PDB file of N, CA and C in Angstrom:
ATOM      1  N   MET L1157       8.253 -35.022  39.235  1.00  0.00           N
ATOM      2  CA  MET L1157      10.012 -34.859  38.496  1.00  0.00           C
ATOM      3  C   MET L1157       9.549 -34.349  36.804  1.00  0.00           C
ATOM      4  N   ILE L1158       9.983 -33.326  36.774  1.00  0.00           N
ATOM      5  CA  ILE L1158      10.196 -32.693  35.451  1.00  0.00           C
ATOM      6  C   ILE L1158      10.343 -33.741  34.328  1.00  0.00           C
ATOM      7  N   SER L1159       9.477 -33.765  33.567  1.00  0.00           N
ATOM      8  CA  SER L1159      10.111 -35.228  32.501  1.00  0.00           C
ATOM      9  C   SER L1159      10.202 -34.051  31.055  1.00  0.00           C
ATOM     10  N   PRO L1160      11.121 -34.084  31.039  1.00  0.00           N
ATOM     11  CA  PRO L1160      11.034 -33.215  29.009  1.00  0.00           C
ATOM     12  C   PRO L1160      10.652 -33.884  27.688  1.00  0.00           C
ATOM     13  N   GLY L1161      10.128 -35.105  27.693  1.00  0.00           N
ATOM     14  CA  GLY L1161       9.695 -36.090  26.430  1.00  0.00           C
ATOM     15  C   GLY L1161       8.164 -35.473  26.281  1.00  0.00           C
ATOM     16  N   HIS L1162       8.393 -35.289  27.455  1.00  0.00           N
ATOM     17  CA  HIS L1162       6.433 -34.989  27.334  1.00  0.00           C
ATOM     18  C   HIS L1162       6.104 -33.210  27.583  1.00  0.00           C
ATOM     19  N   PRO L1163       5.349 -33.002  26.607  1.00  0.00           N
ATOM     20  CA  PRO L1163       5.742 -31.320  25.888  1.00  0.00           C
ATOM     21  C   PRO L1163       4.774 -30.514  27.407  1.00  0.00           C
ATOM     22  N   GLN L1164       4.426 -30.625  28.444  1.00  0.00           N
ATOM     23  CA  GLN L1164       4.205 -30.291  29.393  1.00  0.00           C
ATOM     24  C   GLN L1164       5.411 -30.006  30.434  1.00  0.00           C
ATOM     25  N   GLY L1165       6.455 -31.492  30.630  1.00  0.00           N
ATOM     26  CA  GLY L1165       7.589 -31.048  31.142  1.00  0.00           C
ATOM     27  C   GLY L1165       8.167 -30.416  30.413  1.00  0.00           C
ATOM     28  N   LEU L1166       8.393 -30.544  29.420  1.00  0.00           N
ATOM     29  CA  LEU L1166       9.551 -29.863  28.622  1.00  0.00           C
ATOM     30  C   LEU L1166       9.344 -28.068  28.979  1.00  0.00           C
ATOM     31  N   SER L1167       7.467 -27.874  28.850  1.00  0.00           N
ATOM     32  CA  SER L1167       7.714 -26.212  29.330  1.00  0.00           C
ATOM     33  C   SER L1167       8.233 -26.212  30.480  1.00  0.00           C
ATOM     34  N   HIS L1168       7.803 -26.753  31.037  1.00  0.00           N
ATOM     35  CA  HIS L1168       8.435 -26.456  32.462  1.00  0.00           C
ATOM     36  C   HIS L1168       9.993 -26.359  33.079  1.00  0.00           C
ATOM     37  N   PHE L1169      10.451 -27.467  32.565  1.00  0.00           N
ATOM     38  CA  PHE L1169      12.210 -27.373  32.231  1.00  0.00           C
ATOM     39  C   PHE L1169      12.067 -25.967  31.694  1.00  0.00           C
ATOM     40  N   MET L1170      11.523 -25.462  30.806  1.00  0.00           N
ATOM     41  CA  MET L1170      12.339 -24.773  30.195  1.00  0.00           C
ATOM     42  C   MET L1170      12.394 -23.088  30.970  1.00  0.00           C
ATOM     43  N   VAL L1171      10.751 -23.418  31.622  1.00  0.00           N
ATOM     44  CA  VAL L1171      11.226 -21.779  32.151  1.00  0.00           C
ATOM     45  C   VAL L1171      12.129 -21.904  33.775  1.00  0.00           C
ATOM     46  N   VAL L1172      11.620 -22.946  34.203  1.00  0.00           N
ATOM     47  CA  VAL L1172      13.246 -23.519  35.015  1.00  0.00           C
ATOM     48  C   VAL L1172      14.184 -22.753  34.519  1.00  0.00           C
ATOM     49  N   LEU L1173      14.709 -23.246  33.556  1.00  0.00           N
ATOM     50  CA  LEU L1173      16.127 -23.438  32.568  1.00  0.00           C
ATOM     51  C   LEU L1173      16.189 -21.330  32.667  1.00  0.00           C
ATOM     52  N   ILE L1174      14.920 -20.828  32.102  1.00  0.00           N
ATOM     53  CA  ILE L1174      15.326 -19.368  32.363  1.00  0.00           C
ATOM     54  C   ILE L1174      15.219 -18.903  33.154  1.00  0.00           C
ATOM     55  N   THR L1175      15.031 -19.355  34.328  1.00  0.00           N
ATOM     56  CA  THR L1175      14.128 -18.190  35.667  1.00  0.00           C
ATOM     57  C   THR L1175      16.553 -18.511  36.401  1.00  0.00           C
ATOM     58  N   MET L1176      16.773 -19.809  36.362  1.00  0.00           N
ATOM     59  CA  MET L1176      17.439 -20.514  36.397  1.00  0.00           C
ATOM     60  C   MET L1176      18.468 -18.994  36.348  1.00  0.00           C
ATOM     61  N   ILE L1177      18.533 -19.002  34.945  1.00  0.00           N
ATOM     62  CA  ILE L1177      19.618 -18.329  33.957  1.00  0.00           C
ATOM     63  C   ILE L1177      19.909 -16.810  34.587  1.00  0.00           C
ATOM     64  N   THR L1178      18.690 -16.729  34.758  1.00  0.00           N
ATOM     65  CA  THR L1178      18.038 -15.371  34.583  1.00  0.00           C
ATOM     66  C   THR L1178      18.891 -14.864  36.394  1.00  0.00           C
ATOM     67  N   ILE L1179      18.103 -15.651  37.093  1.00  0.00           N
ATOM     68  CA  ILE L1179      18.817 -14.970  38.634  1.00  0.00           C
ATOM     69  C   ILE L1179      20.551 -15.337  38.362  1.00  0.00           C
ATOM     70  N   ILE L1180      21.030 -16.099  37.900  1.00  0.00           N
ATOM     71  CA  ILE L1180      22.652 -15.750  38.012  1.00  0.00           C
ATOM     72  C   ILE L1180      22.576 -14.527  37.399  1.00  0.00           C
ATOM     73  N   MET L1181      22.275 -14.049  36.252  1.00  0.00           N
ATOM     74  CA  MET L1181      23.221 -12.579  35.928  1.00  0.00           C
ATOM     75  C   MET L1181      22.408 -11.199  36.578  1.00  0.00           C
ATOM     76  N   LEU L1182      21.581 -12.092  38.288  1.00  0.00           N
ATOM     77  CA  LEU L1182      20.591 -10.916  38.003  1.00  0.00           C
ATOM     78  C   LEU L1182      21.590 -10.070  39.859  1.00  0.00           C
ATOM     79  N   GLU L1183      21.250  -9.392  40.425  1.00  0.00           N
ATOM     80  CA  GLU L1183      22.303  -8.788  41.720  1.00  0.00           C
ATOM     81  C   GLU L1183      21.516  -9.089  43.028  1.00  0.00           C
ATOM     82  N   ASN L1184      22.381  -9.176  43.541  1.00  0.00           N
ATOM     83  CA  ASN L1184      21.470  -9.476  44.995  1.00  0.00           C
ATOM     84  C   ASN L1184      20.065  -9.329  45.316  1.00  0.00           C
ATOM     85  N   LYS L1185      19.335  -7.969  45.430  1.00  0.00           N
ATOM     86  CA  LYS L1185      18.350  -7.592  45.621  1.00  0.00           C
ATOM     87  C   LYS L1185      17.520  -7.896  44.666  1.00  0.00           C
ATOM     88  N   ALA L1186      18.345  -8.057  43.246  1.00  0.00           N
ATOM     89  CA  ALA L1186      16.958  -8.225  42.577  1.00  0.00           C
ATOM     90  C   ALA L1186      16.505  -9.621  42.348  1.00  0.00           C
ATOM     91  N   ARG L1187      17.836 -10.335  42.870  1.00  0.00           N
ATOM     92  CA  ARG L1187      17.834 -11.747  42.748  1.00  0.00           C
ATOM     93  C   ARG L1187      17.456 -12.345  43.747  1.00  0.00           C
ATOM     94  N   ALA L1188      16.615 -12.024  45.008  1.00  0.00           N
ATOM     95  CA  ALA L1188      15.578 -12.344  46.104  1.00  0.00           C
ATOM     96  C   ALA L1188      14.460 -11.593  45.745  1.00  0.00           C
ATOM     97  N   THR L1189      13.992 -10.755  45.223  1.00  0.00           N
ATOM     98  CA  THR L1189      13.097 -10.424  44.479  1.00  0.00           C
ATOM     99  C   THR L1189      12.521 -11.355  43.717  1.00  0.00           C
ATOM    100  N   LEU L1190      13.141 -11.602  43.181  1.00  0.00           N
ATOM    101  CA  LEU L1190      12.843 -13.057  41.979  1.00  0.00           C
ATOM    102  C   LEU L1190      12.747 -14.643  42.597  1.00  0.00           C
ATOM    103  N   LEU L1191      13.472 -14.605  43.413  1.00  0.00           N
ATOM    104  CA  LEU L1191      13.402 -16.383  44.092  1.00  0.00           C
ATOM    105  C   LEU L1191      12.328 -16.227  45.221  1.00  0.00           C
ATOM    106  N   GLN L1192      11.641 -14.625  45.480  1.00  0.00           N
ATOM    107  CA  GLN L1192      10.255 -14.864  46.329  1.00  0.00           C
ATOM    108  C   GLN L1192       9.066 -15.050  45.319  1.00  0.00           C
ATOM    109  N   PHE L1193       9.294 -14.225  44.203  1.00  0.00           N
ATOM    110  CA  PHE L1193       7.944 -14.724  43.081  1.00  0.00           C
ATOM    111  C   PHE L1193       8.368 -15.843  41.696  1.00  0.00           C
ATOM    112  N   LEU L1194       9.841 -16.584  42.123  1.00  0.00           N
ATOM    113  CA  LEU L1194       9.656 -18.117  41.575  1.00  0.00           C
ATOM    114  C   LEU L1194       9.245 -19.072  42.529  1.00  0.00           C
ATOM    115  N   LEU L1195       9.320 -19.286  43.925  1.00  0.00           N
ATOM    116  CA  LEU L1195       8.314 -19.955  44.767  1.00  0.00           C
ATOM    117  C   LEU L1195       6.922 -19.794  44.779  1.00  0.00           C
ATOM    118  N   ILE L1196       5.970 -18.622  44.599  1.00  0.00           N
ATOM    119  CA  ILE L1196       5.044 -18.248  44.202  1.00  0.00           C
ATOM    120  C   ILE L1196       4.647 -18.963  42.776  1.00  0.00           C
ATOM    121  N   VAL L1197       5.635 -18.636  42.137  1.00  0.00           N
ATOM    122  CA  VAL L1197       4.790 -19.674  40.794  1.00  0.00           C
ATOM    123  C   VAL L1197       5.398 -21.198  41.117  1.00  0.00           C
ATOM    124  N   ILE L1198       6.052 -21.608  41.582  1.00  0.00           N
ATOM    125  CA  ILE L1198       6.623 -23.161  41.922  1.00  0.00           C
ATOM    126  C   ILE L1198       5.271 -23.853  42.424  1.00  0.00           C
ATOM    127  N   ILE L1199       4.257 -23.003  43.477  1.00  0.00           N
ATOM    128  CA  ILE L1199       3.450 -23.035  44.699  1.00  0.00           C
ATOM    129  C   ILE L1199       2.002 -23.141  43.625  1.00  0.00           C
ATOM    130  N   SER L1200       1.913 -22.060  43.055  1.00  0.00           N
ATOM    131  CA  SER L1200       0.883 -22.086  41.898  1.00  0.00           C
ATOM    132  C   SER L1200       0.899 -23.535  41.287  1.00  0.00           C
ATOM    133  N   MET L1201       1.636 -23.823  40.673  1.00  0.00           N
ATOM    134  CA  MET L1201       2.071 -24.880  39.917  1.00  0.00           C
ATOM    135  C   MET L1201       1.698 -26.074  39.700  1.00  0.00           C
ATOM    136  N   ALA L1202       2.096 -26.536  40.985  1.00  0.00           N
ATOM    137  CA  ALA L1202       1.720 -27.976  41.371  1.00  0.00           C
ATOM    138  C   ALA L1202       0.759 -27.957  41.683  1.00  0.00           C
ATOM    139  N   PRO L1203      -0.722 -27.659  41.886  1.00  0.00           N
ATOM    140  CA  PRO L1203      -1.821 -27.965  41.929  1.00  0.00           C
ATOM    141  C   PRO L1203      -2.434 -28.121  40.908  1.00  0.00           C
ATOM    142  N   THR L1204      -2.274 -27.404  39.477  1.00  0.00           N
ATOM    143  CA  THR L1204      -1.942 -27.902  38.188  1.00  0.00           C
ATOM    144  C   THR L1204      -1.411 -29.703  37.567  1.00  0.00           C
ATOM    145  N   ARG L1205      -0.472 -28.964  38.348  1.00  0.00           N
ATOM    146  CA  ARG L1205       0.354 -30.185  38.068  1.00  0.00           C
ATOM    147  C   ARG L1205      -0.371 -31.728  38.664  1.00  0.00           C
ATOM    148  N   ALA L1206      -0.613 -31.983  39.877  1.00  0.00           N
ATOM    149  CA  ALA L1206      -1.197 -32.727  40.154  1.00  0.00           C
ATOM    150  C   ALA L1206      -2.657 -33.671  39.449  1.00  0.00           C
ATOM    151  N   ILE L1207      -3.226 -31.639  40.004  1.00  0.00           N
ATOM    152  CA  ILE L1207      -4.681 -32.479  38.580  1.00  0.00           C
ATOM    153  C   ILE L1207      -4.337 -32.902  37.284  1.00  0.00           C
ATOM    154  N   ASP L1208      -3.476 -32.733  36.422  1.00  0.00           N
ATOM    155  CA  ASP L1208      -2.957 -32.962  34.630  1.00  0.00           C
ATOM    156  C   ASP L1208      -2.719 -34.580  35.040  1.00  0.00           C
ATOM    157  N   THR L1209      -2.347 -35.177  36.083  1.00  0.00           N
ATOM    158  CA  THR L1209      -1.456 -36.490  36.882  1.00  0.00           C
ATOM    159  C   THR L1209      -3.007 -37.594  37.428  1.00  0.00           C
ATOM    160  N   ILE L1210      -3.949 -36.457  38.155  1.00  0.00           N
ATOM    161  CA  ILE L1210      -5.025 -37.884  37.801  1.00  0.00           C
ATOM    162  C   ILE L1210      -5.653 -37.675  37.033  1.00  0.00           C
ATOM    163  N   ARG L1211      -5.364 -36.613  35.825  1.00  0.00           N
ATOM    164  CA  ARG L1211      -6.234 -36.940  34.613  1.00  0.00           C
ATOM    165  C   ARG L1211      -5.825 -38.290  33.990  1.00  0.00           C
ATOM    166  N   ARG L1212      -4.710 -37.672  33.673  1.00  0.00           N
ATOM    167  CA  ARG L1212      -3.681 -39.153  32.908  1.00  0.00           C
ATOM    168  C   ARG L1212      -3.890 -40.287  33.890  1.00  0.00           C
ATOM    169  N   SER L1213      -4.335 -40.738  35.533  1.00  0.00           N
ATOM    170  CA  SER L1213      -4.698 -42.307  35.705  1.00  0.00           C
ATOM    171  C   SER L1213      -5.737 -42.732  35.052  1.00  0.00           C
TER     172      SER L1213
END
C-alpha cells in the first residue's frame, strides 16, 4: 500500500494522483492509451518497491 508519510511513497502517490487527473480530463481513445501505459508503469514499479522493501527489512 502507498504510504504518503515515506518520501518514496509520496512520490508514487503523486504520480498516481496526477495520472488519475489526466485520465479524467482526456477523451476515450487517449484515455485507453494512457491506461495501457499506466499498466506498464505499475508493473515496472512493483519489482522496485519489492527490492526496496527487502532492503529495509
